[in-house]
Amino acid sequence: MTLDAEFAKQTTDLITQTLELYKTAGASPRVGETWDCANVGDFLCGFFVGEMVGSALSAFQIVHKREPTAEEHMEIVELVESYSKEIKEFFNKFN
C-alpha cells in the first residue's frame, strides 16, 4: 500500500461518516423525476461512490500538494469499494 496510514484512516472516516449522514437524511423524493432515472437507489449509489472518490482525491491533492499516482488513485477507489456491501445495502432500499 502506497497511501500513508493517516490518509487512509481519514478517507475511511470520511466514507463511514458520510454514509451515516445519508442514512439519517434519506433521499429527496424528486431524485427519480429530476434526473430521469428509473432506479433511484442505483443512481444514488453511483453518486455516493463518485462523491467519496472525488472528495478523497481532492483531499489527497491538498494534503500532498500533488496529483496521486495511478496506484494511489486505485488505492483510494479500493478504500471506497471496501464498503461496497454496506453502501449497496443502503441505497438498494430506494429501488
A tleap script that builds the chain and sets N, CA, C and O, in Angstrom:
source leaprc.protein.ff14SB
mol = sequence {
  NMET THR LEU ASP ALA GLU PHE ALA LYS GLN
  THR THR ASP LEU ILE THR GLN THR LEU GLU
  LEU TYR LYS THR ALA GLY ALA SER PRO ARG
  VAL GLY GLU THR TRP ASP CYS ALA ASN VAL
  GLY ASP PHE LEU CYS GLY PHE PHE VAL GLY
  GLU MET VAL GLY SER ALA LEU SER ALA PHE
  GLN ILE VAL HIE LYS ARG GLU PRO THR ALA
  GLU GLU HIE MET GLU ILE VAL GLU LEU VAL
  GLU SER TYR SER LYS GLU ILE LYS GLU PHE
  PHE ASN LYS PHE CASN
}
set mol.1.N position { 0.853 -1.179 0.000 }
set mol.1.CA position { 0.000 0.000 0.000 }
set mol.1.C position { 0.894 1.237 0.000 }
set mol.1.O position { 1.810 1.364 0.813 }
set mol.2.N position { 0.610 2.130 -0.918 }
set mol.2.CA position { 1.421 3.341 -1.021 }
set mol.2.C position { 0.819 4.532 -0.276 }
set mol.2.O position { 1.527 5.494 0.022 }
set mol.3.N position { -0.483 4.478 0.029 }
set mol.3.CA position { -1.092 5.564 0.796 }
set mol.3.C position { -0.588 5.490 2.229 }
set mol.3.O position { -0.447 4.407 2.797 }
set mol.4.N position { -0.319 6.662 2.807 }
set mol.4.CA position { 0.112 6.635 4.205 }
set mol.4.C position { -1.084 6.282 5.087 }
set mol.4.O position { -2.234 6.540 4.732 }
set mol.5.N position { -0.791 5.693 6.232 }
set mol.5.CA position { -1.823 5.164 7.118 }
set mol.5.C position { -2.796 6.253 7.594 }
set mol.5.O position { -3.997 6.002 7.698 }
set mol.6.N position { -2.298 7.434 7.878 }
set mol.6.CA position { -3.168 8.506 8.367 }
set mol.6.C position { -4.153 8.947 7.284 }
set mol.6.O position { -5.329 9.172 7.572 }
set mol.7.N position { -3.683 9.073 6.039 }
set mol.7.CA position { -4.582 9.460 4.958 }
set mol.7.C position { -5.631 8.371 4.730 }
set mol.7.O position { -6.805 8.678 4.523 }
set mol.8.N position { -5.221 7.119 4.764 }
set mol.8.CA position { -6.164 6.015 4.593 }
set mol.8.C position { -7.213 6.035 5.700 }
set mol.8.O position { -8.393 5.809 5.431 }
set mol.9.N position { -6.802 6.302 6.941 }
set mol.9.CA position { -7.742 6.371 8.058 }
set mol.9.C position { -8.718 7.523 7.869 }
set mol.9.O position { -9.919 7.357 8.082 }
set mol.10.N position { -8.221 8.679 7.474 }
set mol.10.CA position { -9.093 9.832 7.270 }
set mol.10.C position { -10.095 9.563 6.145 }
set mol.10.O position { -11.253 9.972 6.232 }
set mol.11.N position { -9.654 8.881 5.102 }
set mol.11.CA position { -10.543 8.543 3.992 }
set mol.11.C position { -11.612 7.561 4.450 }
set mol.11.O position { -12.784 7.703 4.100 }
set mol.12.N position { -11.212 6.578 5.224 }
set mol.12.CA position { -12.165 5.617 5.773 }
set mol.12.C position { -13.185 6.318 6.664 }
set mol.12.O position { -14.378 6.024 6.598 }
set mol.13.N position { -12.719 7.234 7.488 }
set mol.13.CA position { -13.632 8.010 8.336 }
set mol.13.C position { -14.600 8.830 7.490 }
set mol.13.O position { -15.786 8.910 7.811 }
set mol.14.N position { -14.109 9.435 6.422 }
set mol.14.CA position { -14.962 10.205 5.511 }
set mol.14.C position { -16.075 9.320 4.958 }
set mol.14.O position { -17.240 9.719 4.939 }
set mol.15.N position { -15.721 8.140 4.515 }
set mol.15.CA position { -16.702 7.224 3.918 }
set mol.15.C position { -17.765 6.842 4.941 }
set mol.15.O position { -18.961 6.956 4.673 }
set mol.16.N position { -17.330 6.392 6.108 }
set mol.16.CA position { -18.296 5.920 7.105 }
set mol.16.C position { -19.159 7.057 7.643 }
set mol.16.O position { -20.362 6.880 7.832 }
set mol.17.N position { -18.569 8.205 7.890 }
set mol.17.CA position { -19.343 9.331 8.422 }
set mol.17.C position { -20.332 9.870 7.392 }
set mol.17.O position { -21.460 10.224 7.737 }
set mol.18.N position { -19.913 9.931 6.138 }
set mol.18.CA position { -20.817 10.431 5.097 }
set mol.18.C position { -21.962 9.464 4.859 }
set mol.18.O position { -23.100 9.887 4.654 }
set mol.19.N position { -21.671 8.163 4.884 }
set mol.19.CA position { -22.737 7.176 4.723 }
set mol.19.C position { -23.745 7.293 5.864 }
set mol.19.O position { -24.949 7.179 5.637 }
set mol.20.N position { -23.272 7.516 7.067 }
set mol.20.CA position { -24.185 7.706 8.202 }
set mol.20.C position { -25.054 8.950 8.011 }
set mol.20.O position { -26.234 8.943 8.365 }
set mol.21.N position { -24.476 10.019 7.452 }
set mol.21.CA position { -25.267 11.221 7.172 }
set mol.21.C position { -26.359 10.929 6.148 }
set mol.21.O position { -27.493 11.386 6.296 }
set mol.22.N position { -26.017 10.168 5.110 }
set mol.22.CA position { -27.016 9.800 4.106 }
set mol.22.C position { -28.121 8.964 4.742 }
set mol.22.O position { -29.295 9.139 4.417 }
set mol.23.N position { -27.754 8.063 5.640 }
set mol.23.CA position { -28.757 7.221 6.294 }
set mol.23.C position { -29.711 8.067 7.131 }
set mol.23.O position { -30.899 7.757 7.219 }
set mol.24.N position { -29.210 9.107 7.731 }
set mol.24.CA position { -30.032 9.992 8.554 }
set mol.24.C position { -30.921 10.883 7.683 }
set mol.24.O position { -32.097 11.086 7.987 }
set mol.25.N position { -30.352 11.410 6.604 }
set mol.25.CA position { -31.065 12.377 5.767 }
set mol.25.C position { -32.039 11.726 4.794 }
set mol.25.O position { -33.071 12.312 4.468 }
set mol.26.N position { -31.723 10.517 4.325 }
set mol.26.CA position { -32.565 9.891 3.321 }
set mol.26.C position { -32.328 10.497 1.944 }
set mol.26.O position { -31.262 11.050 1.675 }
set mol.27.N position { -33.318 10.390 1.084 }
set mol.27.CA position { -33.188 10.885 -0.288 }
set mol.27.C position { -34.360 11.773 -0.642 }
set mol.27.O position { -35.472 11.586 -0.151 }
set mol.28.N position { -34.103 12.722 -1.483 }
set mol.28.CA position { -35.165 13.600 -1.960 }
set mol.28.C position { -36.174 12.775 -2.759 }
set mol.28.O position { -35.775 11.921 -3.550 }
set mol.29.N position { -37.452 13.010 -2.570 }
set mol.29.CA position { -38.449 12.283 -3.352 }
set mol.29.C position { -38.453 12.690 -4.828 }
set mol.29.O position { -39.115 12.050 -5.645 }
set mol.30.N position { -37.728 13.735 -5.168 }
set mol.30.CA position { -37.694 14.219 -6.558 }
set mol.30.C position { -36.537 13.639 -7.371 }
set mol.30.O position { -36.426 13.937 -8.560 }
set mol.31.N position { -35.678 12.826 -6.770 }
set mol.31.CA position { -34.478 12.349 -7.463 }
set mol.31.C position { -34.819 11.674 -8.783 }
set mol.31.O position { -34.248 12.015 -9.819 }
set mol.32.N position { -35.736 10.728 -8.756 }
set mol.32.CA position { -36.083 9.991 -9.976 }
set mol.32.C position { -36.595 10.883 -11.081 }
set mol.32.O position { -36.239 10.714 -12.247 }
set mol.33.N position { -37.433 11.835 -10.707 }
set mol.33.CA position { -38.006 12.750 -11.683 }
set mol.33.C position { -36.972 13.759 -12.180 }
set mol.33.O position { -36.858 14.002 -13.381 }
set mol.34.N position { -36.228 14.339 -11.255 }
set mol.34.CA position { -35.252 15.368 -11.614 }
set mol.34.C position { -34.181 14.823 -12.544 }
set mol.34.O position { -33.816 15.468 -13.527 }
set mol.35.N position { -33.677 13.632 -12.232 }
set mol.35.CA position { -32.568 13.063 -13.004 }
set mol.35.C position { -33.024 12.019 -14.009 }
set mol.35.O position { -32.202 11.381 -14.667 }
set mol.36.N position { -34.348 11.843 -14.129 }
set mol.36.CA position { -34.930 10.916 -15.099 }
set mol.36.C position { -34.287 9.531 -14.989 }
set mol.36.O position { -33.786 8.980 -15.969 }
set mol.37.N position { -34.316 8.986 -13.766 }
set mol.37.CA position { -33.730 7.657 -13.566 }
set mol.37.C position { -34.786 6.723 -12.985 }
set mol.37.O position { -35.536 7.095 -12.083 }
set mol.38.N position { -34.830 5.524 -13.510 }
set mol.38.CA position { -35.808 4.538 -13.071 }
set mol.38.C position { -35.408 3.912 -11.737 }
set mol.38.O position { -36.263 3.640 -10.894 }
set mol.39.N position { -34.113 3.685 -11.546 }
set mol.39.CA position { -33.616 3.043 -10.328 }
set mol.39.C position { -32.906 4.072 -9.467 }
set mol.39.O position { -31.694 4.262 -9.576 }
set mol.40.N position { -33.667 4.729 -8.617 }
set mol.40.CA position { -33.151 5.809 -7.788 }
set mol.40.C position { -31.998 5.326 -6.915 }
set mol.40.O position { -31.002 6.032 -6.755 }
set mol.41.N position { -32.128 4.135 -6.354 }
set mol.41.CA position { -31.073 3.603 -5.499 }
set mol.41.C position { -29.759 3.431 -6.244 }
set mol.41.O position { -28.692 3.743 -5.713 }
set mol.42.N position { -29.836 2.932 -7.480 }
set mol.42.CA position { -28.616 2.764 -8.283 }
set mol.42.C position { -27.987 4.120 -8.591 }
set mol.42.O position { -26.768 4.278 -8.521 }
set mol.43.N position { -28.823 5.091 -8.929 }
set mol.43.CA position { -28.324 6.436 -9.196 }
set mol.43.C position { -27.637 7.010 -7.964 }
set mol.43.O position { -26.524 7.528 -8.053 }
set mol.44.N position { -28.300 6.917 -6.814 }
set mol.44.CA position { -27.735 7.460 -5.579 }
set mol.44.C position { -26.465 6.737 -5.167 }
set mol.44.O position { -25.534 7.356 -4.652 }
set mol.45.N position { -26.422 5.441 -5.388 }
set mol.45.CA position { -25.227 4.668 -5.073 }
set mol.45.C position { -24.051 5.164 -5.914 }
set mol.45.O position { -22.966 5.406 -5.384 }
set mol.46.N position { -24.262 5.313 -7.208 }
set mol.46.CA position { -23.208 5.824 -8.088 }
set mol.46.C position { -22.792 7.236 -7.712 }
set mol.46.O position { -21.608 7.574 -7.734 }
set mol.47.N position { -23.771 8.053 -7.367 }
set mol.47.CA position { -23.483 9.422 -6.936 }
set mol.47.C position { -22.617 9.408 -5.684 }
set mol.47.O position { -21.627 10.135 -5.599 }
set mol.48.N position { -22.994 8.578 -4.711 }
set mol.48.CA position { -22.257 8.495 -3.454 }
set mol.48.C position { -20.820 8.026 -3.682 }
set mol.48.O position { -19.879 8.614 -3.150 }
set mol.49.N position { -20.657 6.979 -4.465 }
set mol.49.CA position { -19.310 6.451 -4.743 }
set mol.49.C position { -18.466 7.520 -5.436 }
set mol.49.O position { -17.304 7.711 -5.077 }
set mol.50.N position { -19.025 8.211 -6.413 }
set mol.50.CA position { -18.298 9.281 -7.098 }
set mol.50.C position { -17.937 10.412 -6.155 }
set mol.50.O position { -16.849 10.982 -6.234 }
set mol.51.N position { -18.866 10.732 -5.260 }
set mol.51.CA position { -18.608 11.785 -4.286 }
set mol.51.C position { -17.459 11.403 -3.352 }
set mol.51.O position { -16.600 12.230 -3.046 }
set mol.52.N position { -17.450 10.153 -2.906 }
set mol.52.CA position { -16.402 9.704 -1.978 }
set mol.52.C position { -15.033 9.660 -2.662 }
set mol.52.O position { -14.040 10.121 -2.098 }
set mol.53.N position { -14.982 9.113 -3.862 }
set mol.53.CA position { -13.706 9.046 -4.590 }
set mol.53.C position { -13.226 10.460 -4.910 }
set mol.53.O position { -12.055 10.778 -4.706 }
set mol.54.N position { -14.118 11.301 -5.404 }
set mol.54.CA position { -13.745 12.673 -5.744 }
set mol.54.C position { -13.273 13.468 -4.534 }
set mol.54.O position { -12.293 14.208 -4.619 }
set mol.55.N position { -13.960 13.320 -3.420 }
set mol.55.CA position { -13.564 14.030 -2.198 }
set mol.55.C position { -12.205 13.552 -1.711 }
set mol.55.O position { -11.368 14.357 -1.304 }
set mol.56.N position { -11.988 12.252 -1.752 }
set mol.56.CA position { -10.707 11.703 -1.300 }
set mol.56.C position { -9.570 12.139 -2.224 }
set mol.56.O position { -8.471 12.435 -1.755 }
set mol.57.N position { -9.822 12.180 -3.521 }
set mol.57.CA position { -8.784 12.637 -4.456 }
set mol.57.C position { -8.462 14.113 -4.228 }
set mol.57.O position { -7.298 14.510 -4.279 }
set mol.58.N position { -9.482 14.918 -3.979 }
set mol.58.CA position { -9.245 16.334 -3.682 }
set mol.58.C position { -8.460 16.495 -2.390 }
set mol.58.O position { -7.532 17.300 -2.313 }
set mol.59.N position { -8.834 15.729 -1.383 }
set mol.59.CA position { -8.113 15.780 -0.109 }
set mol.59.C position { -6.662 15.362 -0.298 }
set mol.59.O position { -5.761 15.953 0.298 }
set mol.60.N position { -6.432 14.354 -1.117 }
set mol.60.CA position { -5.071 13.903 -1.390 }
set mol.60.C position { -4.248 15.052 -1.976 }
set mol.60.O position { -3.120 15.296 -1.546 }
set mol.61.N position { -4.812 15.751 -2.949 }
set mol.61.CA position { -4.109 16.860 -3.585 }
set mol.61.C position { -3.791 17.967 -2.579 }
set mol.61.O position { -2.717 18.566 -2.633 }
set mol.62.N position { -4.706 18.233 -1.678 }
set mol.62.CA position { -4.485 19.280 -0.676 }
set mol.62.C position { -3.404 18.852 0.320 }
set mol.62.O position { -2.505 19.629 0.644 }
set mol.63.N position { -3.498 17.629 0.795 }
set mol.63.CA position { -2.562 17.135 1.807 }
set mol.63.C position { -1.153 16.985 1.248 }
set mol.63.O position { -0.174 17.391 1.874 }
set mol.64.N position { -1.068 16.388 0.043 }
set mol.64.CA position { 0.247 16.047 -0.515 }
set mol.64.C position { 0.773 17.066 -1.533 }
set mol.64.O position { 1.915 16.975 -1.985 }
set mol.65.N position { -0.071 18.028 -1.882 }
set mol.65.CA position { 0.302 19.081 -2.838 }
set mol.65.C position { 0.807 18.512 -4.181 }
set mol.65.O position { 1.757 19.010 -4.784 }
set mol.66.N position { 0.126 17.458 -4.605 }
set mol.66.CA position { 0.428 16.842 -5.896 }
set mol.66.C position { -0.727 15.919 -6.294 }
set mol.66.O position { -1.582 15.582 -5.475 }
set mol.67.N position { -0.732 15.530 -7.534 }
set mol.67.CA position { -1.705 14.559 -8.019 }
set mol.67.C position { -1.328 13.169 -7.503 }
set mol.67.O position { -0.140 12.880 -7.353 }
set mol.68.N position { -2.293 12.313 -7.231 }
set mol.68.CA position { -1.950 10.948 -6.839 }
set mol.68.C position { -1.420 10.162 -8.043 }
set mol.68.O position { -1.790 10.421 -9.188 }
set mol.69.N position { -0.558 9.212 -7.757 }
set mol.69.CA position { -0.107 8.304 -8.813 }
set mol.69.C position { -1.282 7.399 -9.179 }
set mol.69.O position { -2.293 7.376 -8.478 }
set mol.70.N position { -1.151 6.664 -10.263 }
set mol.70.CA position { -2.201 5.727 -10.657 }
set mol.70.C position { -2.447 4.703 -9.546 }
set mol.70.O position { -3.591 4.336 -9.276 }
set mol.71.N position { -1.385 4.251 -8.914 }
set mol.71.CA position { -1.515 3.278 -7.828 }
set mol.71.C position { -2.231 3.894 -6.618 }
set mol.71.O position { -3.084 3.245 -6.012 }
set mol.72.N position { -1.898 5.111 -6.270 }
set mol.72.CA position { -2.566 5.794 -5.155 }
set mol.72.C position { -4.040 6.022 -5.464 }
set mol.72.O position { -4.900 5.860 -4.599 }
set mol.73.N position { -4.320 6.399 -6.704 }
set mol.73.CA position { -5.707 6.603 -7.134 }
set mol.73.C position { -6.500 5.301 -6.951 }
set mol.73.O position { -7.608 5.310 -6.414 }
set mol.74.N position { -5.922 4.195 -7.399 }
set mol.74.CA position { -6.610 2.910 -7.279 }
set mol.74.C position { -6.791 2.508 -5.817 }
set mol.74.O position { -7.802 1.899 -5.469 }
set mol.75.N position { -5.843 2.834 -4.970 }
set mol.75.CA position { -5.982 2.519 -3.547 }
set mol.75.C position { -7.126 3.307 -2.925 }
set mol.75.O position { -7.829 2.801 -2.050 }
set mol.76.N position { -7.312 4.536 -3.369 }
set mol.76.CA position { -8.443 5.337 -2.887 }
set mol.76.C position { -9.756 4.692 -3.342 }
set mol.76.O position { -10.693 4.555 -2.555 }
set mol.77.N position { -9.814 4.303 -4.597 }
set mol.77.CA position { -11.008 3.622 -5.113 }
set mol.77.C position { -11.263 2.341 -4.314 }
set mol.77.O position { -12.405 2.037 -3.970 }
set mol.78.N position { -10.209 1.602 -4.023 }
set mol.78.CA position { -10.350 0.352 -3.271 }
set mol.78.C position { -10.836 0.595 -1.846 }
set mol.78.O position { -11.572 -0.226 -1.298 }
set mol.79.N position { -10.439 1.702 -1.243 }
set mol.79.CA position { -10.958 2.035 0.090 }
set mol.79.C position { -12.477 2.204 0.039 }
set mol.79.O position { -13.193 1.717 0.913 }
set mol.80.N position { -12.958 2.898 -0.989 }
set mol.80.CA position { -14.408 3.073 -1.141 }
set mol.80.C position { -15.054 1.720 -1.431 }
set mol.80.O position { -16.088 1.386 -0.852 }
set mol.81.N position { -14.457 0.955 -2.310 }
set mol.81.CA position { -15.010 -0.355 -2.677 }
set mol.81.C position { -15.073 -1.302 -1.478 }
set mol.81.O position { -15.915 -2.199 -1.442 }
set mol.82.N position { -14.200 -1.112 -0.511 }
set mol.82.CA position { -14.218 -1.995 0.661 }
set mol.82.C position { -15.510 -1.842 1.466 }
set mol.82.O position { -15.813 -2.681 2.314 }
set mol.83.N position { -16.260 -0.790 1.208 }
set mol.83.CA position { -17.557 -0.565 1.854 }
set mol.83.C position { -18.720 -0.865 0.906 }
set mol.83.O position { -19.854 -0.471 1.176 }
set mol.84.N position { -18.448 -1.554 -0.191 }
set mol.84.CA position { -19.477 -1.768 -1.216 }
set mol.84.C position { -20.713 -2.478 -0.682 }
set mol.84.O position { -21.833 -2.128 -1.056 }
set mol.85.N position { -20.533 -3.462 0.177 }
set mol.85.CA position { -21.692 -4.188 0.702 }
set mol.85.C position { -22.615 -3.255 1.479 }
set mol.85.O position { -23.822 -3.232 1.240 }
set mol.86.N position { -22.053 -2.490 2.401 }
set mol.86.CA position { -22.856 -1.572 3.208 }
set mol.86.C position { -23.482 -0.473 2.350 }
set mol.86.O position { -24.641 -0.110 2.548 }
set mol.87.N position { -22.715 0.052 1.400 }
set mol.87.CA position { -23.217 1.103 0.511 }
set mol.87.C position { -24.378 0.574 -0.321 }
set mol.87.O position { -25.429 1.210 -0.398 }
set mol.88.N position { -24.191 -0.588 -0.942 }
set mol.88.CA position { -25.248 -1.171 -1.788 }
set mol.88.C position { -26.495 -1.504 -0.978 }
set mol.88.O position { -27.613 -1.250 -1.426 }
set mol.89.N position { -26.306 -2.074 0.220 }
set mol.89.CA position { -27.460 -2.423 1.050 }
set mol.89.C position { -28.317 -1.197 1.360 }
set mol.89.O position { -29.545 -1.254 1.312 }
set mol.90.N position { -27.650 -0.093 1.677 }
set mol.90.CA position { -28.421 1.111 1.991 }
set mol.90.C position { -29.137 1.655 0.760 }
set mol.90.O position { -30.342 1.900 0.806 }
set mol.91.N position { -28.421 1.846 -0.325 }
set mol.91.CA position { -29.030 2.502 -1.484 }
set mol.91.C position { -30.030 1.607 -2.228 }
set mol.91.O position { -30.891 2.124 -2.940 }
set mol.92.N position { -29.937 0.294 -2.083 }
set mol.92.CA position { -30.922 -0.593 -2.707 }
set mol.92.C position { -32.320 -0.363 -2.144 }
set mol.92.O position { -33.312 -0.711 -2.785 }
set mol.93.N position { -32.404 0.214 -0.963 }
set mol.93.CA position { -33.705 0.499 -0.361 }
set mol.93.C position { -34.515 1.521 -1.166 }
set mol.93.O position { -35.731 1.624 -1.006 }
set mol.94.N position { -33.832 2.268 -2.025 }
set mol.94.CA position { -34.511 3.292 -2.808 }
set mol.94.C position { -34.945 2.791 -4.194 }
set mol.94.O position { -35.565 3.536 -4.953 }
set mol.95.N position { -34.624 1.541 -4.521 }
set mol.95.CA position { -35.032 0.981 -5.824 }
set mol.95.C position { -36.451 0.454 -5.761 }
set mol.95.O position { -36.966 -0.053 -6.758 }
savepdb mol mol.pdb
quit
